[in-house]
Coordinates of C-alpha atoms and ligand atoms in Angstrom, one line a residue:
M1 CA -87.6 -42.7 -32.2
L2 CA -88.5 -45.0 -35.0
T3 CA -92.2 -45.3 -34.3
E4 CA -95.0 -45.1 -36.8
E5 CA -96.2 -41.8 -35.2
R6 CA -92.7 -40.3 -35.7
R7 CA -92.4 -41.6 -39.2
K8 CA -95.7 -39.8 -40.1
A9 CA -94.5 -36.6 -38.4
W10 CA -91.3 -36.8 -40.4
Q11 CA -93.2 -37.3 -43.7
K12 CA -95.4 -34.3 -42.9
W13 CA -92.4 -32.2 -42.0
K14 CA -90.7 -33.2 -45.3
T15 CA -93.7 -32.1 -47.3
E16 CA -93.9 -28.8 -45.4
Q17 CA -90.2 -28.1 -45.9
V18 CA -90.5 -28.5 -49.7
K19 CA -93.1 -25.8 -49.6
K20 CA -91.4 -23.6 -47.0
N21 CA -87.7 -23.9 -48.1
P22 CA -87.7 -25.2 -51.7
V23 CA -84.3 -26.2 -53.0
K24 CA -83.8 -25.5 -56.7
G25 CA -83.5 -28.7 -58.7
S26 CA -84.3 -30.9 -55.8
S27 CA -87.5 -32.6 -54.7
S28 CA -86.6 -32.1 -51.0
G29 CA -86.6 -28.9 -48.9
S30 CA -83.7 -27.5 -47.0
E31 CA -83.4 -27.8 -43.3
S32 CA -85.3 -25.4 -41.2
P33 CA -83.8 -23.9 -38.0
E34 CA -87.1 -24.4 -36.2
N35 CA -86.4 -28.0 -35.3
H36 CA -83.3 -28.0 -33.2
D37 CA -82.4 -27.1 -29.7
T38 CA -78.9 -26.7 -28.1
I39 CA -77.8 -25.1 -24.9
A40 CA -74.3 -24.2 -23.8
L41 CA -73.7 -23.4 -20.1
L42 CA -70.6 -21.5 -19.2
I43 CA -69.7 -21.0 -15.6
L44 CA -67.2 -18.9 -13.6
G45 CA -67.1 -20.3 -10.1
A46 CA -66.5 -18.3 -7.0
D47 CA -63.1 -20.1 -6.8
G48 CA -62.2 -18.5 -10.2
N49 CA -62.4 -21.8 -12.1
I50 CA -64.2 -21.8 -15.5
A51 CA -66.3 -24.7 -16.6
G52 CA -68.6 -25.4 -19.5
G53 CA -71.1 -28.0 -20.8
C54 CA -73.6 -28.3 -23.6
S55 CA -76.6 -30.4 -24.5
T56 CA -78.3 -30.8 -27.8
S57 CA -80.9 -32.8 -29.7
G58 CA -78.9 -32.0 -32.8
W59 CA -80.5 -30.7 -36.0
G60 CA -84.1 -31.8 -36.5
Y61 CA -84.6 -34.8 -38.8
K62 CA -80.9 -35.0 -39.3
L63 CA -79.3 -37.7 -41.5
P64 CA -78.7 -41.0 -39.6
G65 CA -75.2 -41.0 -38.1
R66 CA -74.8 -37.2 -38.2
V67 CA -72.6 -35.9 -35.4
G68 CA -73.2 -32.2 -34.8
D69 CA -70.8 -29.7 -33.4
S70 CA -71.8 -30.0 -29.7
P71 CA -70.0 -33.2 -28.8
I72 CA -66.8 -32.0 -30.5
I73 CA -64.6 -30.1 -28.2
G74 CA -63.3 -26.9 -29.9
S75 CA -66.4 -26.8 -32.1
G76 CA -69.6 -26.5 -30.1
L77 CA -67.8 -26.0 -26.8
Y78 CA -64.4 -25.0 -25.6
V79 CA -63.0 -24.1 -22.1
D80 CA -59.6 -23.0 -21.2
N81 CA -59.2 -22.3 -17.5
E82 CA -56.5 -19.6 -18.2
V83 CA -58.7 -17.6 -20.5
G84 CA -62.4 -18.3 -20.7
A85 CA -65.1 -20.5 -22.4
A86 CA -67.3 -20.4 -25.5
G87 CA -70.3 -22.3 -26.7
A88 CA -72.1 -22.5 -30.0
T89 CA -75.6 -23.1 -31.3
G90 CA -77.0 -23.1 -34.8
L91 CA -76.2 -25.2 -37.8
G92 CA -73.3 -27.3 -36.5
E93 CA -71.7 -27.9 -39.9
N94 CA -71.0 -24.2 -40.1
V95 CA -69.3 -24.3 -36.7
M96 CA -67.3 -27.5 -36.6
R97 CA -65.7 -26.9 -40.0
Y98 CA -64.0 -23.9 -38.4
C99 CA -63.1 -25.1 -34.9
A100 CA -65.2 -22.0 -34.0
S101 CA -65.5 -22.2 -30.2
Y102 CA -61.8 -22.8 -29.9
Q103 CA -61.2 -19.7 -32.0
V104 CA -63.5 -17.6 -29.8
V105 CA -61.4 -18.5 -26.8
E106 CA -58.2 -17.9 -28.7
F107 CA -59.4 -14.4 -29.6
M108 CA -60.2 -13.7 -25.9
R109 CA -56.6 -14.8 -25.1
Q110 CA -55.4 -12.0 -27.3
G111 CA -57.4 -9.5 -25.3
M112 CA -60.7 -9.1 -27.1
S113 CA -63.9 -8.9 -25.2
P114 CA -66.3 -11.9 -25.3
E115 CA -68.8 -10.1 -27.6
E116 CA -66.0 -8.8 -29.9
T117 CA -64.6 -12.4 -30.2
C118 CA -68.0 -13.8 -31.1
I119 CA -68.5 -11.2 -33.8
A120 CA -64.9 -11.6 -35.1
V121 CA -65.3 -15.4 -35.4
I122 CA -68.6 -15.1 -37.2
K123 CA -67.0 -12.5 -39.6
R124 CA -64.0 -14.8 -40.2
I125 CA -66.2 -17.8 -41.0
A126 CA -68.5 -15.7 -43.2
K127 CA -65.5 -14.5 -45.2
Q128 CA -64.5 -18.1 -45.9
D129 CA -67.9 -19.7 -46.3
P130 CA -69.9 -19.3 -49.5
L131 CA -73.0 -18.9 -47.3
G132 CA -71.6 -15.6 -46.0
I133 CA -73.8 -14.2 -43.3
N134 CA -76.5 -16.8 -43.9
L135 CA -74.7 -19.4 -41.7
S136 CA -77.3 -19.6 -38.9
I137 CA -74.8 -19.7 -36.1
N138 CA -74.5 -18.1 -32.7
F139 CA -71.8 -18.0 -30.0
V140 CA -71.8 -17.2 -26.3
A141 CA -68.6 -16.4 -24.5
L142 CA -67.3 -15.8 -20.9
D143 CA -63.9 -14.7 -19.9
K144 CA -61.9 -15.3 -16.7
K145 CA -62.8 -11.9 -15.3
G146 CA -66.5 -12.6 -15.6
N147 CA -67.1 -10.6 -18.8
Y148 CA -69.7 -12.2 -21.1
G149 CA -71.1 -11.6 -24.5
A150 CA -72.7 -13.2 -27.5
A151 CA -73.3 -12.8 -31.2
G152 CA -75.2 -14.4 -34.0
T153 CA -75.5 -14.2 -37.7
G154 CA -79.1 -13.1 -37.4
N155 CA -81.6 -11.3 -35.1
G156 CA -83.4 -13.1 -32.3
F157 CA -80.7 -15.0 -30.4
T158 CA -81.0 -14.4 -26.7
Y159 CA -79.0 -15.7 -23.8
A160 CA -79.5 -15.9 -20.1
V161 CA -77.0 -14.5 -17.6
T162 CA -76.9 -14.8 -13.9
T163 CA -74.3 -13.0 -11.7
P164 CA -74.3 -12.3 -8.0
K165 CA -75.9 -8.9 -8.9
V166 CA -78.2 -9.5 -11.9
S167 CA -80.1 -12.3 -13.6
G168 CA -81.8 -11.8 -16.9
V169 CA -82.2 -12.6 -20.6
L170 CA -80.1 -10.5 -23.0
H171 CA -80.1 -10.0 -26.8
S172 CA -76.9 -11.0 -28.5
A173 CA -75.2 -8.8 -31.1
A174 CA -76.7 -9.6 -34.5
L175 CA -74.7 -9.5 -37.7
S176 CA -77.7 -9.2 -40.0
G177 CA -81.3 -8.3 -39.8
V178 CA -82.4 -11.8 -40.7
D179 CA -84.7 -13.2 -38.0
T180 CA -83.1 -16.4 -36.8
G181 CA -86.1 -17.2 -34.6
P182 CA -85.5 -19.7 -31.8
I183 CA -82.1 -20.9 -33.0
G184 CA -80.4 -22.5 -30.1
G185 CA -83.6 -23.0 -28.3
N186 CA -83.1 -19.8 -26.3
R187 CA -86.4 -18.1 -26.9
F188 CA -88.2 -16.9 -23.8
Ligands
LIG201 N1 -75.7 -27.1 -33.2 C1 -76.7 -28.2 -33.2 C2 -76.3 -29.1 -34.3 O1 -76.0 -28.7 -35.4 C3 -78.0 -27.7 -33.4 C4 -78.5 -26.6 -32.5 O2 -77.8 -25.7 -32.2 O3 -79.7 -26.6 -32.1 O4 -76.4 -30.3 -34.1

């Protein structure tokens, strides 16, 4: 909200970012993953239908007019009732440029497990993107048989699972040892 209080908080944040994440040749800092929060919810109903939804505050202090990956079907979320569903969190630019959730579902269509697909999509993006493994992205996936899995570029991404038998918080596969902290808002 554009209140005086929020303006001051933003100025303080900007000053801190310059110290914490300095960008060479720039007076501003880079974005920090601490200020964003997305959830994706993937559901396999008792009737065998798959559904998904997501909610986000976007990236903290984003540029005016920025649209992240979450509202774009195929980027932050994708559901195909024949195959499964996938959702993303993390730096949306690194997800939407690659239609990533769509790709997760397409890999599941080819027979890969949900965790394998999340890993495969991150590896494919990392191969193409100059940021490599420093993309700050995470995926969660669920297939039509009720198999689920998740993976992230770094360490620390957790996801919650509830089935008729178990309910708990799991650690997703991490493609690097970098601590991604609370990316995706899923820290418990
Ligand atoms: N994916 C969201 C975005 O880039 C941020 C997040 O996952 O918290 O807008």
